[in-house]
Coordinates of C-alpha atoms in Angstrom, one line a residue:
M1 CA -13.2 -43.5 20.7
F2 CA -12.8 -40.4 23.0
K3 CA -11.3 -38.6 20.0
K4 CA -14.1 -39.5 17.5
L5 CA -16.8 -38.4 20.1
I6 CA -15.0 -34.9 20.3
F7 CA -15.3 -34.5 16.5
L8 CA -18.8 -35.4 16.3
Y9 CA -19.6 -33.0 19.3
L10 CA -17.7 -30.1 17.4
L11 CA -19.7 -30.8 14.2
S12 CA -23.0 -30.6 15.6
V13 CA -22.7 -27.6 18.0
V14 CA -20.7 -27.7 13.8
G15 CA -19.0 -5.8 16.1
P16 CA -20.3 -5.3 12.6
N17 CA -22.2 -2.1 11.4
L18 CA -25.8 -2.7 12.7
L19 CA -27.1 -1.8 9.3
A20 CA -24.9 -4.4 7.5
Q21 CA -26.9 -6.9 5.4
T22 CA -23.9 -9.4 5.3
M23 CA -21.0 -10.1 7.4
P24 CA -17.8 -12.0 6.0
L25 CA -16.5 -14.5 8.4
P26 CA -12.9 -13.7 9.7
N27 CA -10.7 -15.0 6.8
G28 CA -14.0 -16.7 5.5
G29 CA -12.3 -16.4 1.9
F30 CA -9.4 -18.4 3.1
E31 CA -6.8 -15.9 1.6
D32 CA -4.6 -15.8 4.5
W33 CA -2.4 -18.8 5.6
W34 CA 0.3 -19.5 8.0
N35 CA 2.3 -22.3 9.4
Y36 CA 0.9 -23.4 12.5
P37 CA 3.6 -23.1 15.2
F38 CA 5.4 -26.3 16.2
T39 CA 3.6 -28.4 13.7
I40 CA 3.9 -29.5 10.0
Y41 CA 0.7 -27.9 9.1
E42 CA -0.2 -25.0 7.0
T43 CA -3.5 -23.6 8.1
P44 CA -5.8 -20.8 7.4
K45 CA -5.5 -17.9 10.0
G46 CA -8.3 -17.6 12.4
W47 CA -9.2 -21.4 12.1
T48 CA -8.1 -24.7 13.6
D49 CA -8.8 -28.0 12.1
N50 CA -9.0 -31.9 12.9
D51 CA -5.4 -32.5 11.8
L52 CA -4.2 -30.1 14.7
L53 CA -6.9 -31.5 17.1
Y54 CA -5.9 -35.2 16.4
Q55 CA -2.1 -34.3 16.9
R56 CA -2.8 -32.7 20.3
F57 CA -4.1 -36.2 21.3
D58 CA -1.8 -38.2 19.5
P59 CA 1.7 -36.7 18.6
G60 CA 2.5 -39.3 16.3
Y61 CA -0.2 -38.3 14.0
K62 CA 1.0 -37.0 10.6
G63 CA -2.1 -37.2 8.5
I64 CA -3.4 -34.4 6.2
T65 CA -7.0 -33.7 5.7
L66 CA -6.7 -29.9 5.0
L67 CA -5.1 -28.3 2.0
K68 CA -4.8 -24.8 0.4
T69 CA -6.2 -25.0 -3.1
T70 CA -6.1 -22.3 -6.0
R71 CA -9.6 -23.7 -7.1
S72 CA -11.2 -20.7 -5.5
H73 CA -14.7 -19.2 -6.0
S74 CA -13.2 -15.8 -5.6
G75 CA -9.7 -14.4 -4.6
K76 CA -6.5 -16.6 -4.9
Y77 CA -7.2 -19.4 -2.6
A78 CA -9.8 -21.8 -1.0
L79 CA -9.8 -24.6 1.5
Q80 CA -10.1 -28.2 0.6
L81 CA -10.8 -30.9 3.4
G82 CA -10.5 -34.6 2.6
V83 CA -10.2 -37.8 4.7
A84 CA -6.8 -39.3 5.8
F85 CA -5.8 -42.7 7.4
N86 CA -2.7 -42.3 9.7
H87 CA -1.3 -43.8 12.7
D88 CA -3.9 -46.6 12.6
D89 CA -6.8 -44.2 12.5
T90 CA -9.2 -42.5 10.0
V91 CA -9.7 -38.9 10.4
N92 CA -12.3 -36.8 8.6
G93 CA -11.4 -33.3 7.5
G94 CA -13.1 -30.7 9.8
I95 CA -12.5 -26.9 10.4
Y96 CA -13.6 -24.5 13.3
S97 CA -13.5 -21.0 13.5
T98 CA -11.3 -20.4 16.4
G99 CA -7.7 -19.2 15.7
N100 CA -5.6 -21.6 18.1
M101 CA -5.7 -25.0 19.7
D102 CA -6.0 -23.6 23.2
S103 CA -9.0 -21.8 22.3
L104 CA -10.6 -24.8 21.1
M105 CA -9.5 -27.0 23.8
R106 CA -11.3 -24.6 26.3
L107 CA -14.5 -24.9 24.3
L108 CA -14.3 -28.7 24.5
Q109 CA -13.7 -28.4 28.2
H110 CA -16.7 -26.0 28.7
T111 CA -14.4 -23.4 30.3
S112 CA -15.0 -20.6 27.8
A113 CA -16.4 -19.8 24.6
A114 CA -14.7 -19.9 21.3
G115 CA -15.2 -18.3 17.8
F116 CA -15.4 -14.6 16.8
P117 CA -17.5 -11.5 17.8
C118 CA -20.9 -11.3 16.2
S119 CA -23.1 -8.7 17.7
Q120 CA -26.0 -8.8 15.0
K121 CA -28.8 -10.9 14.2
F122 CA -28.4 -12.6 10.8
E123 CA -30.9 -14.8 8.9
S124 CA -28.4 -17.3 7.3
F125 CA -24.9 -18.6 7.2
T126 CA -23.8 -19.0 3.7
G127 CA -21.0 -19.7 1.4
Y128 CA -20.0 -21.8 -1.6
Y129 CA -18.5 -25.5 -1.8
I130 CA -17.6 -28.1 -4.1
F131 CA -18.4 -31.7 -2.9
N132 CA -16.7 -34.9 -4.4
C133 CA -18.4 -37.6 -2.2
L134 CA -18.2 -41.4 -2.2
P135 CA -21.5 -43.0 -1.3
G136 CA -22.7 -42.5 2.3
D137 CA -20.4 -39.5 3.0
T138 CA -21.9 -36.0 3.8
A139 CA -20.7 -32.4 4.4
V140 CA -22.0 -30.7 7.5
F141 CA -22.2 -27.0 8.1
G142 CA -22.8 -25.8 11.6
A143 CA -23.3 -22.4 13.2
V144 CA -23.6 -21.9 17.1
L145 CA -24.4 -18.0 18.2
T146 CA -24.0 -17.5 22.0
K147 CA -24.3 -14.6 24.4
W148 CA -22.9 -14.2 27.9
N149 CA -25.7 -14.0 30.6
W150 CA -24.6 -11.9 33.2
A151 CA -27.3 -12.8 35.6
K152 CA -26.8 -16.4 35.3
Q153 CA -23.0 -16.1 34.9
T154 CA -23.1 -18.5 32.1
R155 CA -23.4 -18.4 28.2
D156 CA -26.7 -18.9 26.6
T157 CA -26.8 -20.8 23.1
I158 CA -29.2 -18.4 20.9
V159 CA -28.8 -20.3 17.7
N160 CA -27.4 -23.8 17.0
S161 CA -28.2 -24.6 13.4
V162 CA -26.8 -27.6 11.3
L163 CA -27.1 -28.4 7.5
R164 CA -26.1 -31.6 5.9
V165 CA -25.7 -32.2 2.4
G166 CA -24.7 -35.5 0.3
D167 CA -25.0 -34.7 -3.2
I168 CA -22.1 -34.5 -5.5
Q169 CA -21.3 -30.9 -6.6
T170 CA -18.5 -30.7 -9.4
D171 CA -18.4 -26.9 -9.4
Y172 CA -19.2 -24.1 -6.8
V173 CA -22.8 -24.0 -5.7
P174 CA -24.1 -22.0 -2.6
F175 CA -25.0 -23.5 0.6
V176 CA -27.4 -21.8 3.0
V177 CA -27.8 -22.6 6.8
P178 CA -30.9 -20.9 8.2
L179 CA -30.1 -19.5 11.7
K180 CA -33.0 -20.6 13.9
Y181 CA -33.3 -18.5 16.9
R182 CA -34.1 -20.1 20.2
I183 CA -33.9 -16.9 22.2
K184 CA -35.9 -14.5 19.9
N185 CA -35.3 -11.2 21.8
E186 CA -31.4 -11.7 22.3
V187 CA -28.6 -10.6 20.1
P188 CA -25.6 -12.8 20.3
D189 CA -22.0 -11.6 21.1
T190 CA -20.1 -14.8 19.8
A191 CA -20.3 -17.0 16.8
F192 CA -18.7 -20.6 16.4
I193 CA -18.6 -22.2 12.9
S194 CA -17.8 -25.7 12.3
I195 CA -17.8 -27.6 8.8
G196 CA -16.5 -31.0 8.0
I197 CA -16.9 -34.2 6.3
Q198 CA -19.0 -37.2 8.1
S199 CA -20.4 -40.6 7.0
Q200 CA -24.1 -40.8 7.1
S201 CA -23.6 -44.1 9.3
S202 CA -21.5 -44.8 12.4
K203 CA -18.7 -45.5 10.1
Q204 CA -16.0 -43.2 9.3
A205 CA -15.9 -41.3 5.9
K206 CA -14.3 -42.9 3.1
I207 CA -10.9 -41.9 1.5
G208 CA -11.3 -40.0 -1.8
T209 CA -14.3 -37.7 -0.4
S210 CA -13.2 -34.1 -0.6
L211 CA -14.8 -30.7 0.2
I212 CA -13.7 -27.2 -1.0
L213 CA -15.0 -24.2 0.6
D214 CA -14.8 -20.4 0.0
D215 CA -16.5 -17.2 0.8
L216 CA -18.1 -17.9 4.1
E217 CA -20.5 -15.1 5.5
F218 CA -23.5 -14.3 7.4
S219 CA -26.3 -12.7 5.5
G220 CA -29.6 -11.1 5.8
R221 CA -30.2 -9.0 8.7
V222 CA -33.0 -9.9 11.1
G223 CA -34.9 -6.6 11.7
E224 CA -36.9 -5.4 14.6
K225 CA -40.2 -6.6 13.1
G226 CA -40.8 -10.4 12.3
Q227 CA -37.8 -11.3 13.9
K228 CA -36.8 -15.1 13.9

């Protein structure tokens, strides 16, 4: 139960040029992969996932919810998430924009931020996806933008935006997550992305649901006037 609550939390929280209108996420096209140290898993560089997270808590876990696929929107590769049953548990596929498990664990323990530098205000978190879902399953796209508050010695959450989709998409379509700024006069310094498969109910998602992702980026610079 503890592990499941962690995954739900991560999916709900799921220095560029100042004139740039878009900013590709680090390895947001999923072209670069590596064998994660001391595991059986091949993962995209700059990202961690639920297989690694589950194995951290349960060393006997050997399920696979993340795969490298050549069914790409651009480039050579894309990322595919699924649902696995292994070691008496069902695990939903999910990815997080932090390059190692230690960083992700520090985020869970509220001891430090995780993610990648982002020092500009964008309007949207966007990308392309294919979703082959069984009834009741959804794809969840989340973006959290934060900034260190030197006066309070804590991290302020500037954006916490989530999009859920539940329709089957057999070919690539764009998703757009509007970034809603809670603190309008502040510019973030760190971004954290979480994407995964969930059930609309309290049950686990179903074996056979899959989500393919490619070309993730921030887009639409928020200007000085009419800031969101």
